[in-house]
Every structure is written in C-alpha cells, then in structure tokens.
Short mmCIF file of C-alpha atoms in Angstrom, two decimals:
data_model
loop_
_atom_site.label_atom_id
_atom_site.label_comp_id
_atom_site.label_asym_id
_atom_site.label_seq_id
_atom_site.Cartn_x
_atom_site.Cartn_y
_atom_site.Cartn_z
CA MET A 1 -10.81 32.49 -80.41
CA SER A 2 -12.72 33.61 -83.51
CA GLU A 3 -11.79 33.08 -87.15
CA GLN A 4 -10.93 36.76 -87.38
CA ASP A 5 -8.45 36.37 -84.54
CA GLY A 6 -6.86 33.41 -86.35
CA ALA A 7 -6.59 35.40 -89.55
CA ARG A 8 -5.02 38.30 -87.69
CA LEU A 9 -2.42 36.01 -86.15
CA ILE A 10 -1.50 34.56 -89.53
CA ASP A 11 -1.24 38.07 -91.00
CA GLU A 12 1.10 39.09 -88.23
CA ILE A 13 3.24 35.97 -88.69
CA ARG A 14 3.54 36.78 -92.40
CA THR A 15 4.38 40.41 -91.65
CA LEU A 16 7.10 39.38 -89.23
CA GLU A 17 8.52 36.97 -91.80
CA ASP A 18 8.70 39.79 -94.36
CA LYS A 19 10.44 41.99 -91.79
CA LYS A 20 12.96 39.24 -91.04
CA SER A 21 13.83 39.08 -94.73
CA ALA A 22 14.14 42.85 -94.95
CA LEU A 23 16.40 42.92 -91.91
CA ALA A 24 18.56 40.17 -93.44
CA ALA A 25 18.97 42.33 -96.55
CA ARG A 26 19.91 45.29 -94.37
CA GLN A 27 22.48 43.16 -92.56
CA ALA A 28 23.94 42.20 -95.93
CA ARG A 29 24.37 45.84 -96.96
CA LEU A 30 25.92 46.74 -93.62
CA SER A 31 28.28 43.76 -93.79
CA VAL A 32 29.58 44.84 -97.21
CA ALA A 33 30.02 48.42 -96.00
CA PHE A 34 31.92 47.20 -92.93
CA ASP A 35 34.14 44.98 -95.08
CA GLN A 36 35.03 47.89 -97.35
CA LEU A 37 35.76 50.15 -94.35
CA GLN A 38 38.00 47.54 -92.70
CA ARG A 39 39.91 46.92 -95.93
CA ARG A 40 40.62 50.64 -96.33
CA GLN A 41 41.80 50.91 -92.73
CA GLN A 42 43.98 47.82 -93.07
CA SER A 43 45.46 49.15 -96.32
CA ASP A 44 46.28 52.48 -94.64
CA ALA A 45 47.98 50.53 -91.84
CA GLY A 46 50.31 48.90 -94.36
CA ILE A 47 48.84 45.39 -94.35
CA PRO A 48 49.76 43.45 -97.53
CA THR A 49 47.11 43.34 -100.24
CA ASP A 50 46.66 39.56 -100.04
CA GLN A 51 45.85 39.85 -96.32
CA LEU A 52 43.26 42.63 -96.55
CA GLY A 53 39.93 41.61 -95.04
CA VAL A 54 41.37 39.11 -92.57
CA GLY A 55 39.22 39.01 -89.43
CA VAL A 56 36.22 40.81 -90.96
CA GLY A 57 34.11 37.66 -91.10
CA ALA A 58 35.05 36.85 -87.49
CA GLN A 59 33.88 40.28 -86.30
CA ILE A 60 30.58 39.91 -88.15
CA ALA A 61 30.19 36.45 -86.62
CA LEU A 62 30.64 37.77 -83.08
CA ALA A 63 28.13 40.57 -83.71
CA ARG A 64 25.60 38.03 -85.02
CA ARG A 65 26.39 35.45 -82.31
CA GLU A 66 27.57 32.94 -84.90
CA SER A 67 30.71 30.87 -85.33
CA PRO A 68 33.63 32.44 -87.27
CA ALA A 69 33.09 29.95 -90.12
CA LYS A 70 29.42 30.94 -90.36
CA GLY A 71 30.41 34.62 -90.24
CA SER A 72 32.69 34.20 -93.27
CA ARG A 73 29.88 32.50 -95.19
CA LEU A 74 27.46 35.29 -94.27
CA LEU A 75 29.97 37.88 -95.49
CA GLY A 76 30.38 36.00 -98.77
CA LEU A 77 26.60 35.87 -99.15
CA ALA A 78 26.35 39.60 -98.51
CA LYS A 79 29.01 40.45 -101.11
CA ALA A 80 27.33 38.34 -103.76
CA LEU A 81 23.89 39.83 -103.11
CA VAL A 82 24.99 43.46 -102.93
CA THR A 83 27.51 43.52 -105.78
CA GLU A 84 26.33 40.84 -108.24
CA MET A 85 22.71 39.81 -107.61
CA PRO A 86 20.51 42.92 -107.28
CA HIS A 87 17.26 41.10 -108.18
CA THR A 88 17.81 38.49 -105.48
CA LEU A 89 18.64 41.22 -102.96
CA ALA A 90 15.48 43.13 -103.89
CA ALA A 91 13.42 39.96 -103.44
CA LEU A 92 14.98 39.51 -100.01
CA GLU A 93 14.23 43.12 -99.06
CA THR A 94 10.57 42.79 -100.07
CA GLY A 95 10.06 39.42 -98.38
CA GLN A 96 9.68 37.36 -101.57
CA LEU A 97 12.71 35.31 -100.55
CA ASN A 98 14.03 34.47 -97.10
CA GLU A 99 17.72 34.43 -96.24
CA TRP A 100 18.07 30.69 -96.74
CA ARG A 101 16.63 30.74 -100.25
CA ALA A 102 18.80 33.68 -101.17
CA THR A 103 21.73 31.62 -99.91
CA LEU A 104 20.74 28.75 -102.21
CA LEU A 105 20.76 31.03 -105.26
CA VAL A 106 24.16 32.43 -104.30
CA ARG A 107 25.56 28.96 -103.67
CA GLU A 108 24.46 27.54 -107.01
CA THR A 109 26.01 30.43 -108.94
CA ALA A 110 29.29 30.58 -107.00
CA CYS A 111 31.31 29.06 -109.86
CA LEU A 112 30.26 31.71 -112.37
CA SER A 113 31.97 34.95 -113.26
CA ALA A 114 30.45 38.17 -111.95
CA ALA A 115 28.90 38.90 -115.36
CA ASP A 116 27.36 35.43 -115.71
CA ARG A 117 26.07 35.52 -112.14
CA CYS A 118 24.35 38.83 -112.90
CA GLY A 119 22.87 37.21 -116.01
CA VAL A 120 21.42 34.31 -114.00
CA ASP A 121 20.06 36.77 -111.45
CA GLU A 122 18.35 38.76 -114.20
CA GLU A 123 17.00 35.61 -115.90
CA LEU A 124 15.44 34.25 -112.73
CA ALA A 125 14.27 37.72 -111.61
CA PRO A 126 13.32 36.68 -108.07
CA ASP A 127 11.99 40.16 -107.32
CA ALA A 128 9.36 39.78 -110.06
CA GLY A 129 7.66 36.92 -108.28
CA THR A 130 8.93 34.23 -110.65
CA LEU A 131 9.88 31.97 -107.73
CA ALA A 132 6.65 32.36 -105.76
CA GLY A 133 5.48 29.00 -104.46
CA VAL A 134 8.63 27.24 -105.64
CA GLY A 135 10.22 24.76 -103.23
CA ASP A 136 13.89 24.59 -102.36
CA ARG A 137 14.63 21.75 -104.77
CA ALA A 138 12.91 23.44 -107.69
CA LEU A 139 14.72 26.69 -106.90
CA VAL A 140 18.10 24.94 -106.86
CA ALA A 141 17.27 23.16 -110.11
CA ALA A 142 16.34 26.43 -111.80
CA ALA A 143 19.57 28.11 -110.63
CA ARG A 144 21.70 25.15 -111.76
CA THR A 145 20.03 25.05 -115.17
CA ALA A 146 20.55 28.76 -115.72
CA ALA A 147 24.18 28.55 -114.54
CA TYR A 148 24.97 25.58 -116.80
CA SER A 149 23.45 27.24 -119.85
CA ARG A 150 25.77 30.22 -119.42
CA ASP A 151 29.03 28.50 -118.49
CA PRO A 152 28.94 24.70 -118.73
CA ARG A 153 32.72 24.42 -118.39
CA SER A 154 32.83 26.18 -115.01
CA VAL A 155 29.93 24.11 -113.68
CA THR A 156 31.66 20.91 -114.82
CA GLN A 157 34.97 21.97 -113.29
CA ARG A 158 33.20 22.79 -110.04
CA ALA A 159 31.79 19.27 -109.90
CA ALA A 160 35.26 17.82 -110.53
CA GLN A 161 36.87 19.98 -107.84
CA ALA A 162 34.17 19.12 -105.30
CA ALA A 163 35.93 15.83 -104.61
CA THR A 164 38.73 17.75 -102.91
CA ALA A 165 36.25 18.78 -100.19
CA ARG A 166 35.60 15.19 -99.10
CA HIS A 167 35.78 14.75 -95.35
CA VAL A 168 34.34 12.97 -92.32
CA SER A 169 32.72 14.81 -89.41
CA LEU A 170 31.16 13.91 -86.07
CA ARG A 171 28.37 15.74 -84.25
CA PRO A 172 26.32 14.86 -81.17
CA ALA A 173 22.84 13.32 -81.31
CA PRO A 174 20.39 12.81 -78.43
CA ASP A 175 20.68 9.94 -75.95
CA THR A 176 24.47 9.39 -76.16
CA MET A 177 24.32 8.82 -79.91
CA CYS A 178 26.17 10.70 -82.63
CA TYR A 179 26.09 11.40 -86.36
CA LEU A 180 29.20 10.23 -88.24
CA THR A 181 28.94 11.93 -91.63
CA ALA A 182 31.10 11.41 -94.70
CA LEU A 183 31.06 13.77 -97.68
CA LEU A 184 32.16 11.58 -100.60
CA PRO A 185 32.14 11.54 -104.40
CA VAL A 186 28.87 9.99 -105.50
CA SER A 187 30.55 6.86 -106.89
CA ALA A 188 32.31 6.16 -103.58
CA GLY A 189 29.21 6.88 -101.55
CA VAL A 190 27.03 4.57 -103.64
CA ALA A 191 29.68 1.82 -103.40
CA VAL A 192 29.84 2.06 -99.60
CA GLN A 193 26.05 2.02 -99.30
CA ALA A 194 25.75 -0.97 -101.66
CA ALA A 195 28.37 -2.96 -99.74
CA LEU A 196 26.66 -2.33 -96.40
CA VAL A 197 23.21 -3.17 -97.79
CA ARG A 198 24.46 -6.36 -99.43
CA ASN A 199 26.04 -7.60 -96.21
CA ALA A 200 22.98 -6.65 -94.14
CA ASP A 201 20.60 -8.49 -96.50
CA SER A 202 22.83 -11.57 -96.38
CA LEU A 203 22.93 -11.65 -92.57
CA ARG A 204 19.19 -11.08 -92.23
CA ALA A 205 18.53 -13.90 -94.68
CA GLY A 206 20.65 -16.10 -92.41
CA GLY A 207 18.47 -15.30 -89.41
CA ASP A 208 20.24 -12.31 -87.82
CA PRO A 209 17.63 -10.67 -85.50
CA ARG A 210 18.99 -7.15 -85.95
CA SER A 211 17.31 -4.69 -88.29
CA ARG A 212 18.96 -3.79 -91.58
CA GLY A 213 19.92 -0.36 -90.24
CA GLN A 214 21.48 -1.86 -87.10
CA ILE A 215 23.51 -4.36 -89.09
CA MET A 216 24.73 -1.66 -91.48
CA ALA A 217 25.80 0.57 -88.58
CA ASP A 218 27.61 -2.28 -86.79
CA ASP A 219 29.24 -3.39 -90.04
CA LEU A 220 30.48 0.13 -90.75
CA VAL A 221 32.13 0.37 -87.31
CA GLU A 222 33.75 -3.05 -87.66
CA ARG A 223 35.06 -2.37 -91.17
CA VAL A 224 36.62 0.95 -90.13
CA THR A 225 38.10 -0.08 -86.78
CA GLY A 226 38.84 -3.71 -87.53
CA THR A 227 37.19 -4.97 -84.32
CA PRO A 228 33.62 -6.08 -83.56
CA GLY A 229 33.30 -3.72 -80.58
CA GLY A 230 34.80 -0.88 -82.53
CA ILE A 231 37.30 1.00 -80.35
CA ALA A 232 39.98 -1.37 -79.07
CA GLY A 233 43.35 0.34 -78.68
CA ILE A 234 42.05 3.86 -79.34
CA GLU A 235 42.23 6.42 -76.53
CA ILE A 236 38.91 7.95 -75.49
CA GLN A 237 39.16 10.77 -72.96
CA LEU A 238 36.34 10.63 -70.42
CA VAL A 239 36.00 13.38 -67.78
CA MET A 240 33.91 12.62 -64.69
CA THR A 241 33.94 13.21 -60.95
CA ASP A 242 35.26 10.66 -58.48
CA ARG A 243 31.77 10.51 -56.93
CA THR A 244 30.23 9.53 -60.26
CA LEU A 245 32.93 6.95 -60.91
CA PHE A 246 33.14 5.27 -57.50
CA GLN A 247 29.92 6.14 -55.64
CA GLY A 248 27.27 5.94 -58.38
CA ASP A 249 26.56 9.70 -58.19
CA GLY A 250 24.16 11.15 -60.77
CA GLU A 251 26.53 13.91 -61.89
CA PRO A 252 26.96 13.56 -65.69
CA ALA A 253 30.36 13.06 -67.31
CA ARG A 254 31.88 14.74 -70.37
CA LEU A 255 33.28 13.04 -73.44
CA PRO A 256 35.57 15.48 -75.33
CA GLY A 257 34.57 15.66 -78.98
CA TYR A 258 30.98 14.77 -78.08
CA GLY A 259 29.68 16.52 -74.98
CA VAL A 260 27.77 15.63 -71.79
CA ILE A 261 26.83 11.99 -71.20
CA PRO A 262 24.97 10.27 -68.31
CA GLY A 263 27.14 9.10 -65.43
CA GLY A 264 25.76 5.56 -65.59
CA TRP A 265 26.65 5.28 -69.25
CA ALA A 266 30.19 6.50 -68.51
CA ARG A 267 30.60 3.87 -65.78
CA GLU A 268 29.41 1.22 -68.23
CA ILE A 269 32.15 2.22 -70.71
CA ILE A 270 34.74 1.85 -67.97
CA GLY A 271 33.27 -1.44 -66.79
CA ARG A 272 33.68 -2.96 -70.25
CA GLY A 273 37.37 -2.18 -70.24
CA GLY A 274 38.52 -4.00 -67.09
CA SER A 275 39.28 -3.19 -63.46
CA VAL A 276 39.09 0.35 -62.07
CA PRO A 277 41.34 1.75 -59.29
CA SER A 278 39.53 2.18 -56.01
CA THR A 279 41.07 5.46 -54.86
CA SER A 280 40.85 9.04 -56.03
CA GLY A 281 41.33 12.42 -54.37
CA PRO A 282 38.42 14.59 -53.25
CA GLY A 283 36.96 16.91 -55.84
CA ALA A 284 38.72 15.10 -58.67
CA SER A 285 37.60 14.96 -62.26
CA VAL A 286 38.89 11.73 -63.75
CA ALA A 287 40.01 11.54 -67.38
CA GLY A 288 40.77 8.05 -68.57
CA ALA A 289 41.81 6.17 -71.67
CA PHE A 290 39.42 3.26 -71.95
CA PRO A 291 40.10 0.70 -74.68
CA SER A 292 36.90 -1.34 -74.80
CA GLY A 293 36.48 -4.99 -75.54
CA PRO A 294 34.32 -8.00 -74.87
CA ALA A 295 33.12 -8.25 -71.27
CA GLY A 296 35.57 -10.14 -69.12
CA ASP A 297 38.36 -10.11 -71.71
CA LYS A 298 41.54 -9.83 -69.62
CA ALA A 299 43.52 -8.63 -72.64
CA PHE A 300 41.91 -5.21 -72.26
CA LYS A 301 42.95 -2.86 -69.48
CA THR A 302 41.71 0.46 -68.15
CA TRP A 303 43.88 3.47 -67.34
CA ILE A 304 42.71 6.38 -65.19
CA ARG A 305 44.30 9.82 -65.59
CA ARG A 306 43.24 12.14 -62.75
CA LEU A 307 42.74 15.85 -63.36
CA TYR A 308 42.06 17.47 -59.99
CA THR A 309 39.68 20.38 -59.69
CA ALA A 310 39.17 22.94 -56.97
CA PRO A 311 36.10 22.06 -54.89
CA ALA A 312 32.88 23.82 -55.98
CA THR A 313 34.50 26.03 -58.64
CA GLY A 314 35.53 23.29 -61.05
CA GLU A 315 38.77 25.10 -61.91
CA LEU A 316 41.54 22.66 -62.79
CA VAL A 317 44.79 22.84 -60.84
CA ALA A 318 47.65 24.80 -62.38
CA MET A 319 50.47 23.37 -64.46
CA ASP A 320 53.41 25.57 -65.55
CA SER A 321 56.12 25.39 -68.18
CA ARG A 322 59.01 27.66 -69.11
CA ALA A 323 59.00 26.45 -72.70
CA ARG A 324 57.37 28.37 -75.52
CA HIS A 325 55.49 25.32 -76.76
CA PHE A 326 52.97 23.68 -74.47
CA PRO A 327 54.27 20.25 -73.37
CA ALA A 328 52.10 17.20 -73.96
CA GLY A 329 50.77 16.98 -70.41
CA LEU A 330 49.82 20.63 -70.25
CA ARG A 331 48.30 20.41 -73.73
CA ARG A 332 46.01 17.58 -72.66
CA PHE A 333 45.18 19.51 -69.50
CA ILE A 334 44.05 22.64 -71.41
CA GLU A 335 42.18 20.61 -74.02
CA ALA A 336 40.25 18.85 -71.25
CA ARG A 337 39.43 22.22 -69.64
CA ASP A 338 38.38 24.08 -72.81
CA ASN A 339 36.77 21.17 -74.69
CA THR A 340 36.32 23.19 -77.95
CA CYS A 341 37.68 26.41 -79.46
CA ARG A 342 37.42 29.24 -76.93
CA THR A 343 36.28 31.89 -79.42
CA PRO A 344 32.65 32.75 -78.53
CA TYR A 345 30.09 30.80 -80.61
CA CYS A 346 32.82 28.64 -82.21
CA ASP A 347 32.39 24.91 -81.55
CA ALA A 348 35.27 23.80 -83.76
CA PRO A 349 37.76 21.24 -82.39
CA ILE A 350 40.91 22.56 -80.74
CA ARG A 351 43.85 22.52 -83.16
CA HIS A 352 46.22 25.10 -81.66
CA LEU A 353 47.16 26.05 -78.10
CA ASP A 354 47.44 29.82 -77.88
CA HIS A 355 49.18 32.13 -75.41
CA ILE A 356 46.51 34.63 -74.32
CA VAL A 357 49.29 37.14 -73.57
CA PRO A 358 51.74 36.44 -76.43
CA TRP A 359 54.92 34.63 -75.49
CA HIS A 360 57.08 37.20 -77.29
CA VAL A 361 55.87 39.95 -74.93
CA GLY A 362 56.38 37.92 -71.77
CA GLY A 363 53.31 35.70 -71.70
CA ALA A 364 53.92 32.55 -69.68
CA THR A 365 53.36 29.00 -70.89
CA THR A 366 50.83 28.13 -68.17
CA GLN A 367 47.34 26.78 -68.02
CA ALA A 368 46.15 30.26 -66.92
CA ASN A 369 47.70 31.91 -69.99
CA GLY A 370 46.78 29.11 -72.37
CA ALA A 371 43.65 28.67 -74.45
CA GLY A 372 42.56 26.12 -76.99
CA LEU A 373 41.67 27.56 -80.40
CA CYS A 374 40.83 26.20 -83.82
CA GLU A 375 43.29 26.99 -86.59
CA ALA A 376 41.19 29.76 -88.17
CA CYS A 377 40.53 31.57 -84.88
CA ASN A 378 44.19 31.41 -83.90
CA HIS A 379 45.23 33.06 -87.17
CA THR A 380 42.49 35.70 -86.78
CA LYS A 381 43.65 36.58 -83.26
CA GLU A 382 47.15 37.30 -84.59
CA THR A 383 45.95 39.99 -87.03
CA PRO A 384 46.41 43.66 -86.02
CA GLY A 385 43.77 45.14 -83.72
CA TRP A 386 42.77 41.91 -81.96
CA LYS A 387 43.56 41.68 -78.25
CA ALA A 388 42.91 39.16 -75.51
CA HIS A 389 43.49 39.03 -71.80
CA ARG A 390 42.44 36.74 -68.99
CA SER A 391 39.34 37.89 -67.11
CA THR A 392 38.68 36.02 -63.87
CA GLY A 393 37.37 36.63 -60.40
CA PRO A 394 34.25 35.93 -58.37
CA ASN A 395 32.28 38.62 -60.21
CA ALA A 396 33.34 37.61 -63.72
CA PRO A 397 30.96 35.60 -65.91
CA GLY A 398 31.42 31.98 -64.92
CA GLY A 399 32.71 32.90 -61.47
CA THR A 400 36.24 31.64 -60.92
CA ARG A 401 36.34 29.48 -64.06
CA HIS A 402 38.97 30.33 -66.65
CA ALA A 403 37.69 33.32 -68.64
CA ILE A 404 39.04 35.38 -71.55
CA ARG A 405 38.06 38.86 -72.72
CA LEU A 406 38.45 39.13 -76.51
CA THR A 407 38.54 42.63 -78.05
CA THR A 408 38.09 43.18 -81.80
CA PRO A 409 39.64 45.99 -83.89
CA THR A 410 36.44 48.04 -83.53
CA GLY A 411 36.76 47.99 -79.73
CA HIS A 412 33.90 45.56 -79.08
CA SER A 413 34.58 43.01 -76.35
CA TYR A 414 33.30 39.46 -75.96
CA GLN A 415 33.61 37.11 -73.01
CA SER A 416 34.71 33.49 -73.30
CA THR A 417 34.38 31.27 -70.22
CA ALA A 418 35.63 27.69 -70.04
CA PRO A 419 32.72 25.23 -69.89
CA PRO A 420 31.91 23.85 -66.43
CA LEU A 421 33.54 20.52 -65.69
CA PRO A 422 31.61 17.72 -64.01
CA GLY A 423 31.18 18.47 -60.32
CA THR A 424 31.11 22.26 -60.70
CA GLN A 425 28.63 23.88 -58.34
CA ARG A 426 26.46 26.79 -59.28
CA GLY A 427 27.42 30.36 -58.41
CA SER A 428 26.90 31.96 -55.03
CA PRO A 429 23.38 33.00 -54.00
CA ALA A 430 24.30 36.65 -54.36
CA THR A 431 25.54 36.13 -57.91
CA GLU A 432 22.48 34.08 -58.84
CA SER A 433 20.15 36.65 -57.30
CA GLY A 434 21.80 39.48 -59.20
CA HIS A 435 21.54 37.53 -62.46
CA ARG A 436 17.84 36.86 -61.90
CA LYS A 437 17.22 40.54 -61.16
CA GLU A 438 18.92 41.52 -64.41
CA ILE A 439 16.76 39.06 -66.38
CA ARG A 440 13.56 40.35 -64.73
CA HIS A 441 14.60 43.95 -65.47
CA HIS A 442 15.07 43.24 -69.19
CA ALA A 443 11.80 41.28 -69.32
CA LYS A 444 9.93 44.21 -67.75
CA ILE A 445 11.36 46.63 -70.32
CA HIS A 446 10.37 44.26 -73.12
CA ARG A 447 6.78 43.95 -71.83
CA ARG A 448 6.44 47.73 -71.61
CA ALA A 449 7.65 48.12 -75.20
CA LEU A 450 5.13 45.54 -76.41
CA ARG A 451 2.27 47.27 -74.56
CA SER A 452 3.22 50.66 -75.99
CA ARG A 453 3.26 49.31 -79.56
CA ARG A 454 -0.06 47.51 -79.04
CA ASP A 455 -1.76 50.59 -77.61
CA ALA A 456 -0.32 53.04 -80.18
CA PRO A 457 -3.09 52.61 -82.84
CA PHE A 458 -5.74 53.52 -80.24
CA ALA A 459 -3.99 56.67 -78.98
CA ALA A 460 -5.83 59.93 -79.52
#
C-alpha cells in the first residue's frame, strides 16, 4: 500500500468522524422537536403539567438502542445544545467537537441559568476553533473556570449538593471479577484510601507476600462484611444446570447481579460452603444460597433451591397466584428468569414486578404475565400510550422463551426476550437457517450500496 493510499484512508476516517458529529447534531435537533411534539400531544390529552414529557426519553432511548437512563441524558443534552448553547451545537455540526466533548461542556454548565450558560457558550466559542487540539481535561477546566466566573454561588452549591449523589455500584469485569465502585465526597474517599494503604504497608512490612493492591482489596472486603472470606451469611443466588453441578458439565452458570460464570468456578463456590445434595430432576436449573466459609468448616451449610426448566427451551415451569402482589416465591422465580430489567437495552437491576396485562383489567398474577422492571421503566410503562403484551411461540424471537412486545405512544414496537438460562439449547435448524438467510440478505444489500457509492465518481 502506497503513502497516497494511507493518506486517503486517513482522510476518509476524518471525513467519517465529521459526519458522525454532524449526525449527532441532527439527532439533537430531532430529539428536541420530538419532545415538543409529545408535550403538546400530552397536554391536549389532559395530562397534568408536571407530568408532561414523561416517557419521551425512554422512546428516544429505544430508537437509539440505548438504556432509558441514557436516553434521558441524551434528551437533556439535546435541549441544552439546541436552546442554550448555539456555538457548541454549531461546532458539533461542523465536526469541530464530537458528541462526547459537547456533553462535557453541557455537563460543566448544568448548574448555571440559561443566560449564564449562553454566556459561557459565547465566551468559549467552540465553533470558532478555540478548542482545537484541547484535551478533555483542559476543555473541562476551561468550562469550569468560565462557569465559576459568572456564578460562583451556583457552582459552590452544586459541589455541596453533589454529596447527595453518593452511591455504590457493581458491574462485571472479565474472568469472574467485578468492579465495586463507590462515589464518595472527596474527604471520605481520601480517608478510605489512606486507611487501606496504611494497613497494606504495615502488613507488607511484616512479610505478607501479597501485593499492596491485593491486601487493600482483601482488607476492603473484610472491613465491609466483617469476615475474612467476605460473604458468610449472605444469600448469593447461583443458577446452573444439574449436569454442571453434579456431572462436571462445561455448561456455564449464571450469577444474578453479575452475569455468566464458568461452571467449574460455580462448583468451587458450592464446594466451599459444605455438602451438596446428590439428586436433582432432569433439565433442572439449580439456584442456591451458598454462604461461604473456610474449607471444611462445618458451621457453614449449603442450600439448593431447584428451579426446573423445560428441556431444550430453558423456559421455567409456571407458578400461579390469585393475589395482586407477587408472592415471595414467585418473585424470586421471575427475578431468576429475567435477571435484569426487561425493557430493551436496559440493564438496571429489577426493582418492581409488573403485570404485563394490568391486574385491574384482568391480568393474572402468574409467571407468564409477570416481568421484572426497574423503577423508572415501570413508571414509564404506566403513562398513557404505552402498551405491552406477551409474545411467545416457536417463531417468536427467542423461540419459546418468555417474550414481551412493548409498544410506544408513536406505535413503534420493540421485542424483549428473557435471557437464556443455563442448559438452553439453540433454536431449531429451520429457525437458524432462516436467521442466517436474513443476515446474508442484508449483507448483500450493504455490499451493493458500497459498490454503487465507490463507482459513482467514475460514472459517465
């Protein structure tokens, strides 16, 4: 490949990056227009003023294949750019800023009034090339400085109120690890870090072979849980097949709140806790509460809760209730089946159990009519115009697994299929063949479009 070819490739990469920015600006304008349209329609329908706009961010999220929380943030970004920061929007449209850097400018001016935010936007003038070559940190520093010079009180109050957002979160990491993250006030965070470092340095000076990072991690677990191993007396739900548990099968298990884990690692967790029953029904997925402890410690026991699945399909057996509220057993059953919020693209933890067909119109309290949702998605589903119904059958996405069809106020529909449980077999050959044909068809259309664009400059 010649130098000219390399230069052409770089030029095209830059051109595509500029187009991505321009498209992001266009999405922002369309999002604001959609929000205004939805608010007018909701107002005409008699929805109270303080509830106008509910569900708009969720619809934008579904259209952009994002979580509802991300959709609300994208809508907020769009409103700020279109109505209060014209210079930043112009820089985004012309490719001088990408969407992330525009987000940084909006974030750092969020505490300002509309007039002051416009003033910061005009002072920085991103569309005039003033931020060319500036890194993210320098950009944030410039925005903070400009914001503080205009309204120091609001910036100070924002810093004081930030402590109310403190929280702890957990997200998966590779190789059966996870990230436990705490958002803390700086004084608390520095104190925690100093205590862990001090203890780690003391132990290493005494000959502890572990690294400083390992000691700090182990110390954190012990301080929080009160036990050296970390999880004694706390229930951990572990879903796996009977073959993986008793026969050493390679089928992975699932740890709710984390995700898929290797079968051998799951058996090791169980082995630490004590003896394991030697019987289980065919096609069973086993969910157990496994308090762990030192190997061979008879004070720790292992309990196995069996959740039986239909062979091959992975669909859990039915459980019914005539009550409006889901009883504890059925709640655990649905949470094990759904794993996270069932709204498409939303990975939030399940907080509410929802009747797909509302209970007040005759919807049954059953596993078939139940779905796990996060709090925000459950409230969104209850707003006017949102509908849901169960969509199952051999030809439905996911085969016979529990599936929901969610319809938004604009009439767009989105499919939500329960994740496959351990032991679920793949779809029938006919279904797989049809899916592969559809993929090849779309790929062929895409290749033709690329060829036509490439050949266009040489057409007579």
